[in-house]
Amino acid sequence: MGIDIDIEDSQFLDEVVSRIRQYLEGSSQVSDYILPSRLRKISDLSIPLEGRGLENALNDIDQFLKHSVKTNLPGFMNPLWGGINLAAFAGEIIATLANNSMYTYELSPMATLIEQSLIQRMCEMVGFADGNGTLTTGGSNGNMIGMMCARYHANPIGQQQGFDGKSLVCFVSEESHYSVLMSANVLGIGFDNVIKVGCDSDGRMRVDKLEEEIHRSKVNGQTPFCVIATSGTTVRGSFDPLKEIAQVCSDQDIWLHVDAAWGGSCLFSATHRRLMDGVELADSVCWDSHKMMGLPLVCSAFLIKKPEVLRKVCSHGDVAHYLFLDDAEKVDLGRISLQCGRRNDALKLFLAWREKGDAGWARLVESYVEIAEYLESKIKSEAKLQLMSSRQWTNVCLRYYVADIDSNVLNKNLRDRLVKTGNFMLSQSNIGDDVILRPVIANPSITKETIDELVEEIVSIGDDIVRGIPFSN
Ligand SMILES: Cc1ncc(COP(=O)(O)O)c(C=O)c1O
């Protein structure tokens, strides 16, 4: 016998579905910028002593959605993700409905087999024929597990006896994601032992500099244990030269982890997968499906060439006699995860992948690159805009420029007005000393018309600032 769904429950569910539909069909504004102090004032955020019932939950949902940034709209180009994938959205809801936890097969039979199938497919795409892996909470977590496996490879006994972080050093490009520092922090490696390797003018790690830094660290008595190469850097979308880096790592027996959180989806495209040539030579890779593939947060894979290393670094779970039974070793995913209770992130990826197929993902990725090329060409043809970095992926770095005006102040002000106007949201960043604007194409609702409107709005806001016209919204 299931639970009773009475009329009130049933109406509630119908109302929730109708709100989902209204949300998807509704607004044209990405954001309705409001100061935190004002939002706090006009919202009911109190936690009641007596419950207020399901009807009130509908009001709370309305209040929440009204003030949420509309990440499904085309003007949302801020982080490295956006839009909505309906099959994946359904997977998210159904996974929550079933509410399984991924640690044992017994509790999550279908989800376990689905995750294994996805991981196997992603390993094939990366070129890890006998590889394995796990879904994680994101690229940050994947980078940390990569560094952890590298540390185990360099010093297996340390897992038992503790690590002396002082002598272990890791190498990353100076444009790598900050999660590498987080990983060094959590694992006791220390920030000073993350060596930032210089990049070329396109933001790619310089292999000659990597060799120099490795040599220098050895002379200093340190032990190089890990190189983290980036496939798709956060700001410029640059791809480090994996083949050459892998050669250096293999010559010196250093673990190579590839942070493909952002760029991994290039592997779907016959045209763009060359960006990650040599990835099969790496030891581990992380790849976010919640970025370019548009899965709801979170959905990310950590993949490893030698599965036994991941099994070893997760061996703390072997004492959990209350959870893992010996005969289920091969199917209990909790044995290759750092988490205990874990969400089912596999179903949504499975549904989306089955809906689209490899060919559908390839078309999506290629259409994004085409739109990014279009934006690049618009910038090049607009006298007041400057392209601030070569474009390799779908990150497009630009600024509004006029002579004799401080460009950094101008572009910060421009972004502020753009976001407050509410039609577009894009990120602000730095390249060297320059403040830049970075729209990213990773949202299926963006079209060339969206790009025309974006460029028009950037130029118009920039012109207003230059003419001293105050902002009004
Ligand atoms: C290159 C790169 N690596 C890792 C991450 C972290 O990914 P996540 O947000 O999934 O933890 C990001 C996030 O933007 C990224 O750009």
XYZ file of C-alpha atoms and ligand atoms in Angstrom:
489
model
C 0.000 0.000 0.000
C 1.362 3.417 -0.966
C 0.563 6.604 0.890
C -2.863 8.214 0.493
C -2.900 11.135 -1.911
C -5.991 13.089 -0.858
C -7.612 15.918 -2.805
C -5.522 18.560 -1.099
C -2.266 16.773 -1.965
C -3.409 16.189 -5.489
C -4.380 19.845 -5.984
C -1.057 20.877 -4.517
C 0.849 18.760 -7.042
C -1.249 20.190 -9.901
C -0.543 23.718 -8.673
C 3.178 23.027 -8.528
C 3.151 21.742 -12.113
C 1.218 24.788 -13.240
C 3.834 27.034 -11.605
C 6.606 25.175 -13.397
C 4.830 25.787 -16.697
C 4.262 29.481 -15.902
C 7.913 29.858 -14.970
C 9.069 28.334 -18.242
C 6.644 30.343 -20.374
C 6.739 33.509 -18.287
C 9.163 36.318 -17.797
C 11.427 38.032 -20.301
C 13.683 39.666 -17.674
C 16.700 37.642 -16.560
C 16.863 39.426 -13.249
C 15.020 41.986 -11.279
C 17.975 43.327 -9.339
C 17.114 44.121 -5.763
C 19.352 44.979 -2.834
C 19.560 42.276 -0.114
C 18.256 44.704 2.525
C 15.162 45.471 0.409
C 14.546 41.816 -0.486
C 14.766 40.873 3.186
C 12.231 43.560 4.002
C 9.600 42.568 1.447
C 9.951 38.795 1.901
C 8.486 36.539 4.550
C 11.489 34.530 5.745
C 10.336 33.681 9.255
C 10.421 30.090 10.441
C 7.046 29.482 12.159
C 6.373 27.583 15.385
C 3.134 26.178 14.002
C 3.125 24.852 10.459
C 1.254 26.837 7.845
C 0.158 24.005 5.577
C 0.594 23.199 1.931
C -1.306 26.198 0.676
C 1.290 28.452 2.214
C 4.013 26.431 0.495
C 2.522 27.591 -2.820
C 2.870 31.221 -1.733
C 6.462 30.532 -0.703
C 7.152 28.978 -4.103
C 5.683 32.056 -5.824
C 7.793 34.367 -3.696
C 10.912 32.312 -4.435
C 10.406 32.116 -8.201
C 9.523 35.810 -8.487
C 12.933 36.816 -7.167
C 15.020 34.077 -8.775
C 17.412 34.853 -11.605
C 15.850 33.316 -14.750
C 18.721 31.117 -15.824
C 16.608 29.541 -18.579
C 16.345 32.799 -20.582
C 18.658 33.586 -23.515
C 20.052 36.703 -21.850
C 21.583 34.560 -19.107
C 25.236 34.194 -20.155
C 26.922 34.666 -16.822
C 28.508 31.428 -15.579
C 29.464 28.420 -17.700
C 25.947 27.002 -17.852
C 22.363 28.017 -18.538
C 19.060 27.044 -20.120
C 16.930 24.075 -19.278
C 16.936 20.518 -20.550
C 13.467 19.065 -20.027
C 14.466 15.388 -20.007
C 17.107 16.119 -17.368
C 14.664 18.254 -15.412
C 12.260 15.299 -15.345
C 15.147 13.067 -14.226
C 15.880 15.443 -11.356
C 12.297 15.345 -10.154
C 11.961 11.587 -10.493
C 15.273 10.978 -8.724
C 14.012 13.091 -5.825
C 10.727 11.213 -5.873
C 12.510 7.859 -5.592
C 15.010 9.359 -3.106
C 17.541 6.542 -3.330
C 21.056 6.911 -2.029
C 23.869 5.809 -4.271
C 26.035 3.974 -1.726
C 24.679 0.477 -2.247
C 23.174 -1.495 -5.102
C 20.609 -2.845 -2.666
C 19.207 0.666 -2.139
C 19.668 1.958 -5.695
C 19.579 -0.926 -8.134
C 18.624 0.906 -11.342
C 20.492 4.107 -10.491
C 23.664 2.095 -9.825
C 23.555 0.356 -13.188
C 22.693 3.623 -14.943
C 25.627 5.416 -13.322
C 27.971 2.556 -14.246
C 26.773 2.714 -17.837
C 27.298 6.499 -18.026
C 30.740 6.338 -16.446
C 31.756 3.580 -18.827
C 30.595 5.653 -21.805
C 32.424 8.757 -20.598
C 35.568 6.689 -19.988
C 35.339 5.399 -23.574
C 35.049 8.948 -24.860
C 38.082 10.035 -22.880
C 40.030 6.959 -23.987
C 40.264 5.097 -20.666
C 39.455 1.618 -21.989
C 39.572 -0.062 -18.552
C 38.700 3.046 -16.587
C 36.065 3.722 -13.991
C 34.853 6.701 -11.992
C 32.085 8.272 -10.018
C 29.616 11.111 -10.283
C 30.602 13.912 -7.921
C 29.333 17.266 -6.733
C 31.269 19.168 -9.401
C 34.573 19.968 -11.036
C 35.953 21.308 -7.744
C 35.357 17.972 -6.102
C 36.663 16.130 -9.179
C 39.890 18.142 -9.076
C 40.284 17.327 -5.407
C 39.790 13.601 -5.983
C 42.294 13.799 -8.856
C 44.847 15.415 -6.547
C 44.070 12.851 -3.855
C 44.720 9.973 -6.282
C 47.964 11.668 -7.330
C 49.025 11.944 -3.701
C 48.250 8.275 -3.155
C 50.253 7.364 -6.273
C 53.264 9.324 -4.979
C 53.028 8.120 -1.395
C 50.622 5.219 -0.775
C 51.760 4.678 2.797
C 50.802 8.255 3.658
C 47.143 7.309 3.624
C 47.821 5.178 6.676
C 50.544 7.176 8.391
C 49.697 10.742 7.401
C 51.318 13.031 4.853
C 54.130 15.487 5.171
C 52.734 18.140 2.799
C 55.924 20.163 2.784
C 57.749 18.183 0.140
C 54.885 17.481 -2.282
C 54.336 20.008 -5.076
C 51.668 20.266 -7.723
C 51.731 22.227 -11.008
C 48.864 24.086 -12.641
C 48.601 26.843 -15.213
C 48.353 30.384 -13.923
C 44.853 30.486 -15.464
C 43.582 27.369 -13.691
C 40.417 27.327 -11.587
C 40.599 28.245 -7.895
C 39.345 24.787 -6.897
C 42.926 23.594 -7.323
C 43.874 25.761 -4.355
C 40.864 24.458 -2.461
C 42.104 20.921 -3.113
C 45.587 21.771 -1.851
C 43.982 23.334 1.200
C 41.787 20.355 2.029
C 44.491 17.771 1.351
C 47.159 19.542 3.394
C 49.384 20.226 0.397
C 49.442 23.960 1.117
C 48.972 26.918 -1.241
C 52.726 27.492 -1.535
C 53.119 24.016 -2.984
C 50.782 24.722 -5.883
C 53.168 26.074 -8.495
C 51.550 28.341 -11.088
C 53.084 27.709 -14.497
C 53.180 30.601 -16.975
C 50.874 30.635 -20.020
C 51.305 31.704 -23.643
C 49.468 34.710 -25.031
C 46.359 32.547 -25.638
C 46.169 31.389 -22.006
C 47.617 27.865 -22.518
C 50.129 26.341 -20.127
C 53.695 26.649 -21.489
C 55.313 23.249 -21.498
C 58.861 24.673 -21.410
C 57.890 26.605 -18.255
C 56.378 23.446 -16.761
C 59.645 21.581 -17.289
C 61.588 24.448 -15.758
C 59.342 24.551 -12.684
C 59.522 20.777 -12.182
C 63.298 20.929 -12.445
C 63.482 23.841 -10.002
C 61.317 22.050 -7.440
C 63.518 18.955 -7.582
C 66.624 21.066 -7.071
C 64.855 22.526 -4.018
C 64.360 19.026 -2.625
C 60.621 18.906 -3.296
C 58.652 16.023 -4.830
C 56.527 16.866 -7.882
C 53.473 14.630 -7.563
C 50.744 16.092 -9.764
C 50.134 18.232 -12.830
C 46.623 19.552 -13.347
C 46.071 20.629 -16.937
C 42.953 22.584 -17.860
C 40.758 21.834 -20.861
C 38.655 24.966 -21.072
C 39.861 27.612 -18.637
C 37.256 29.577 -16.751
C 37.912 33.035 -18.158
C 39.323 32.565 -21.648
C 38.255 28.994 -22.462
C 41.834 27.952 -23.240
C 42.931 24.346 -23.661
C 46.347 23.319 -22.340
C 48.438 21.149 -24.731
C 47.694 17.732 -23.231
C 49.955 15.591 -25.422
C 53.090 17.533 -24.591
C 52.174 17.835 -20.912
C 51.465 14.092 -20.742
C 54.918 13.377 -22.175
C 56.568 15.432 -19.419
C 54.472 13.668 -16.765
C 55.195 10.227 -18.121
C 58.956 10.921 -18.335
C 58.982 11.970 -14.682
C 56.301 9.654 -13.287
C 54.001 12.506 -12.270
C 50.232 12.013 -12.109
C 48.364 13.983 -14.795
C 44.850 15.103 -13.930
C 42.840 17.012 -16.554
C 40.320 19.575 -15.376
C 37.830 19.325 -18.238
C 34.955 20.594 -16.105
C 34.158 23.205 -18.733
C 35.753 21.951 -21.954
C 35.053 18.200 -21.702
C 31.984 18.438 -23.917
C 34.207 19.151 -26.938
C 34.707 15.377 -27.028
C 31.279 14.990 -28.633
C 32.259 16.986 -31.697
C 34.367 15.517 -34.476
C 35.430 19.078 -35.289
C 36.320 20.289 -31.801
C 37.564 17.191 -29.981
C 41.084 17.945 -31.247
C 41.182 20.566 -28.451
C 41.653 17.662 -26.041
C 44.041 15.573 -28.131
C 46.130 13.485 -25.758
C 43.517 13.261 -22.970
C 43.777 9.459 -23.177
C 47.334 9.830 -21.845
C 46.113 11.404 -18.595
C 45.594 9.489 -15.352
C 42.324 11.146 -14.373
C 39.815 13.645 -15.714
C 36.862 15.584 -14.372
C 34.049 16.666 -16.678
C 30.944 18.612 -15.661
C 27.694 17.695 -17.364
C 26.139 20.622 -15.514
C 28.117 23.084 -17.611
C 27.954 22.946 -21.409
C 25.609 19.936 -21.516
C 23.050 21.958 -19.578
C 22.162 19.406 -16.881
C 20.631 20.860 -13.720
C 23.239 21.442 -11.004
C 24.828 19.192 -9.943
C 26.076 16.567 -12.355
C 29.780 15.932 -12.818
C 32.008 12.950 -13.503
C 35.406 12.008 -12.123
C 37.082 9.443 -14.400
C 40.222 7.455 -13.740
C 42.379 5.236 -15.928
C 43.386 2.825 -13.152
C 40.241 2.155 -11.101
C 42.170 0.446 -8.309
C 43.667 3.799 -7.233
C 40.215 5.299 -6.696
C 39.161 2.166 -4.827
C 42.235 2.515 -2.584
C 41.723 6.197 -1.777
C 38.146 5.381 -0.789
C 39.095 2.367 1.313
C 38.144 4.143 4.569
C 34.649 2.795 3.820
C 35.815 -0.781 4.287
C 35.071 -0.549 8.015
C 31.396 0.243 7.349
C 30.027 -3.238 8.058
C 26.617 -1.615 8.637
C 26.527 -0.513 4.993
C 28.645 -2.601 2.663
C 28.321 -6.347 2.298
C 31.362 -8.203 0.923
C 29.539 -9.889 -1.912
C 28.407 -6.569 -3.412
C 31.906 -5.072 -3.803
C 31.609 -4.602 -7.559
C 28.263 -2.831 -7.547
C 28.267 -0.790 -4.339
C 29.259 2.628 -5.653
C 29.829 3.927 -2.118
C 33.139 2.080 -2.200
C 34.500 4.398 -4.869
C 33.055 7.650 -3.557
C 34.096 10.121 -0.860
C 30.459 10.606 0.065
C 28.301 8.367 2.219
C 24.695 9.341 1.376
C 24.750 10.547 -2.226
C 22.113 11.921 -4.569
C 21.168 10.126 -7.715
C 22.619 12.470 -10.344
C 22.770 9.683 -12.886
C 19.113 9.478 -13.904
C 18.897 13.013 -15.292
C 22.065 12.541 -17.344
C 20.820 9.193 -18.579
C 17.454 10.617 -19.693
C 19.069 13.609 -21.385
C 21.707 11.506 -23.149
C 19.134 8.979 -24.350
C 16.969 11.813 -25.612
C 19.791 13.523 -27.504
C 22.283 10.783 -28.278
C 25.922 11.585 -29.004
C 24.809 13.213 -32.245
C 22.482 15.612 -30.431
C 25.211 16.671 -27.992
C 27.587 17.181 -30.926
C 25.056 19.446 -32.656
C 24.551 21.417 -29.436
C 28.280 21.943 -28.883
C 28.844 22.932 -32.500
C 25.937 25.363 -32.470
C 27.382 27.020 -29.360
C 30.768 27.459 -31.012
C 29.076 28.900 -34.098
C 27.209 31.472 -32.009
C 30.431 32.346 -30.160
C 32.130 32.886 -33.547
C 29.267 35.148 -34.544
C 29.694 37.197 -31.364
C 33.429 37.391 -32.009
C 32.818 38.725 -35.530
C 30.310 41.304 -34.252
C 32.854 42.559 -31.726
C 35.531 42.826 -34.375
C 33.237 44.877 -36.583
C 32.116 47.270 -33.820
C 34.608 50.109 -33.390
C 33.802 50.678 -29.705
C 34.300 47.034 -28.699
C 37.571 45.136 -28.337
C 38.119 41.396 -28.286
C 40.409 40.884 -25.281
C 41.636 37.359 -25.974
C 41.747 34.943 -28.875
C 38.663 32.736 -28.782
C 39.181 28.976 -28.575
C 35.897 27.885 -27.058
C 32.600 29.666 -26.299
C 34.004 32.192 -23.819
C 34.126 35.587 -25.527
C 36.207 38.198 -23.720
C 35.526 41.807 -24.633
C 35.433 45.350 -23.393
C 33.946 48.655 -24.421
C 36.769 51.028 -25.271
C 37.153 54.704 -25.999
C 40.411 56.607 -25.781
C 41.175 58.796 -22.731
C 38.730 57.085 -20.391
C 39.719 54.570 -17.713
C 38.523 51.326 -19.338
C 38.423 49.368 -16.097
C 36.137 51.833 -14.340
C 34.023 52.163 -17.474
C 33.546 48.416 -17.970
C 32.746 47.756 -14.305
C 30.128 50.476 -14.451
C 28.834 49.104 -17.756
C 28.338 45.618 -16.365
C 26.627 46.984 -13.300
C 24.112 48.878 -15.444
C 23.663 45.908 -17.778
C 22.784 43.567 -14.918
C 20.481 46.118 -13.289
C 18.670 46.683 -16.582
C 17.795 43.003 -16.343
C 17.881 41.819 -19.973
C 21.312 40.216 -19.793
C 23.603 38.783 -17.201
C 27.239 38.176 -18.014
C 30.352 37.891 -15.981
C 33.092 40.415 -15.259
C 36.649 39.218 -14.988
C 40.285 40.242 -15.363
C 42.872 39.437 -17.985
C 46.153 40.761 -16.637
C 45.346 44.264 -15.449
C 42.321 44.681 -17.717
C 38.736 44.360 -16.579
C 36.804 42.458 -19.208
C 33.244 41.322 -19.847
C 32.822 37.614 -20.510
C 29.621 36.354 -22.071
C 29.623 32.586 -22.445
C 27.553 30.599 -24.908
C 26.231 27.601 -22.992
C 22.505 28.101 -23.142
C 20.340 26.524 -25.852
C 17.965 29.467 -25.999
C 20.667 31.889 -27.220
C 20.314 32.756 -30.922
C 22.127 35.150 -33.248
C 19.326 37.664 -32.572
C 20.146 37.445 -28.849
C 23.741 38.293 -29.742
C 22.645 41.266 -31.883
C 20.593 42.578 -28.958
C 23.440 42.005 -26.497
C 25.966 43.915 -28.591
C 23.481 46.737 -29.144
C 22.787 46.987 -25.411
C 26.480 46.927 -24.421
C 27.286 49.697 -26.898
C 24.275 51.765 -25.908
C 25.068 51.532 -22.155
C 28.742 52.292 -22.855
C 27.732 55.359 -24.903
C 25.469 56.578 -22.085
C 28.299 56.313 -19.566
C 30.712 58.158 -21.844
C 28.139 60.919 -22.386
C 27.605 61.174 -18.605
C 23.965 60.125 -18.747
C 22.967 58.896 -15.266
C 21.535 55.396 -14.906
C 17.809 55.100 -14.488
C 15.830 51.912 -14.418
C 37.905 25.154 -15.327
C 37.013 24.897 -14.177
N 37.296 23.876 -13.337
C 36.537 23.596 -12.278
C 35.418 24.340 -12.005
C 34.594 24.033 -10.786
O 33.463 23.358 -11.171
P 32.219 23.189 -10.174
O 31.566 24.537 -10.119
O 31.403 22.171 -10.868
O 32.737 22.742 -8.877
C 35.077 25.406 -12.832
C 33.873 26.218 -12.550
O 33.530 27.127 -13.234
C 35.890 25.689 -13.947
O 35.636 26.719 -14.759
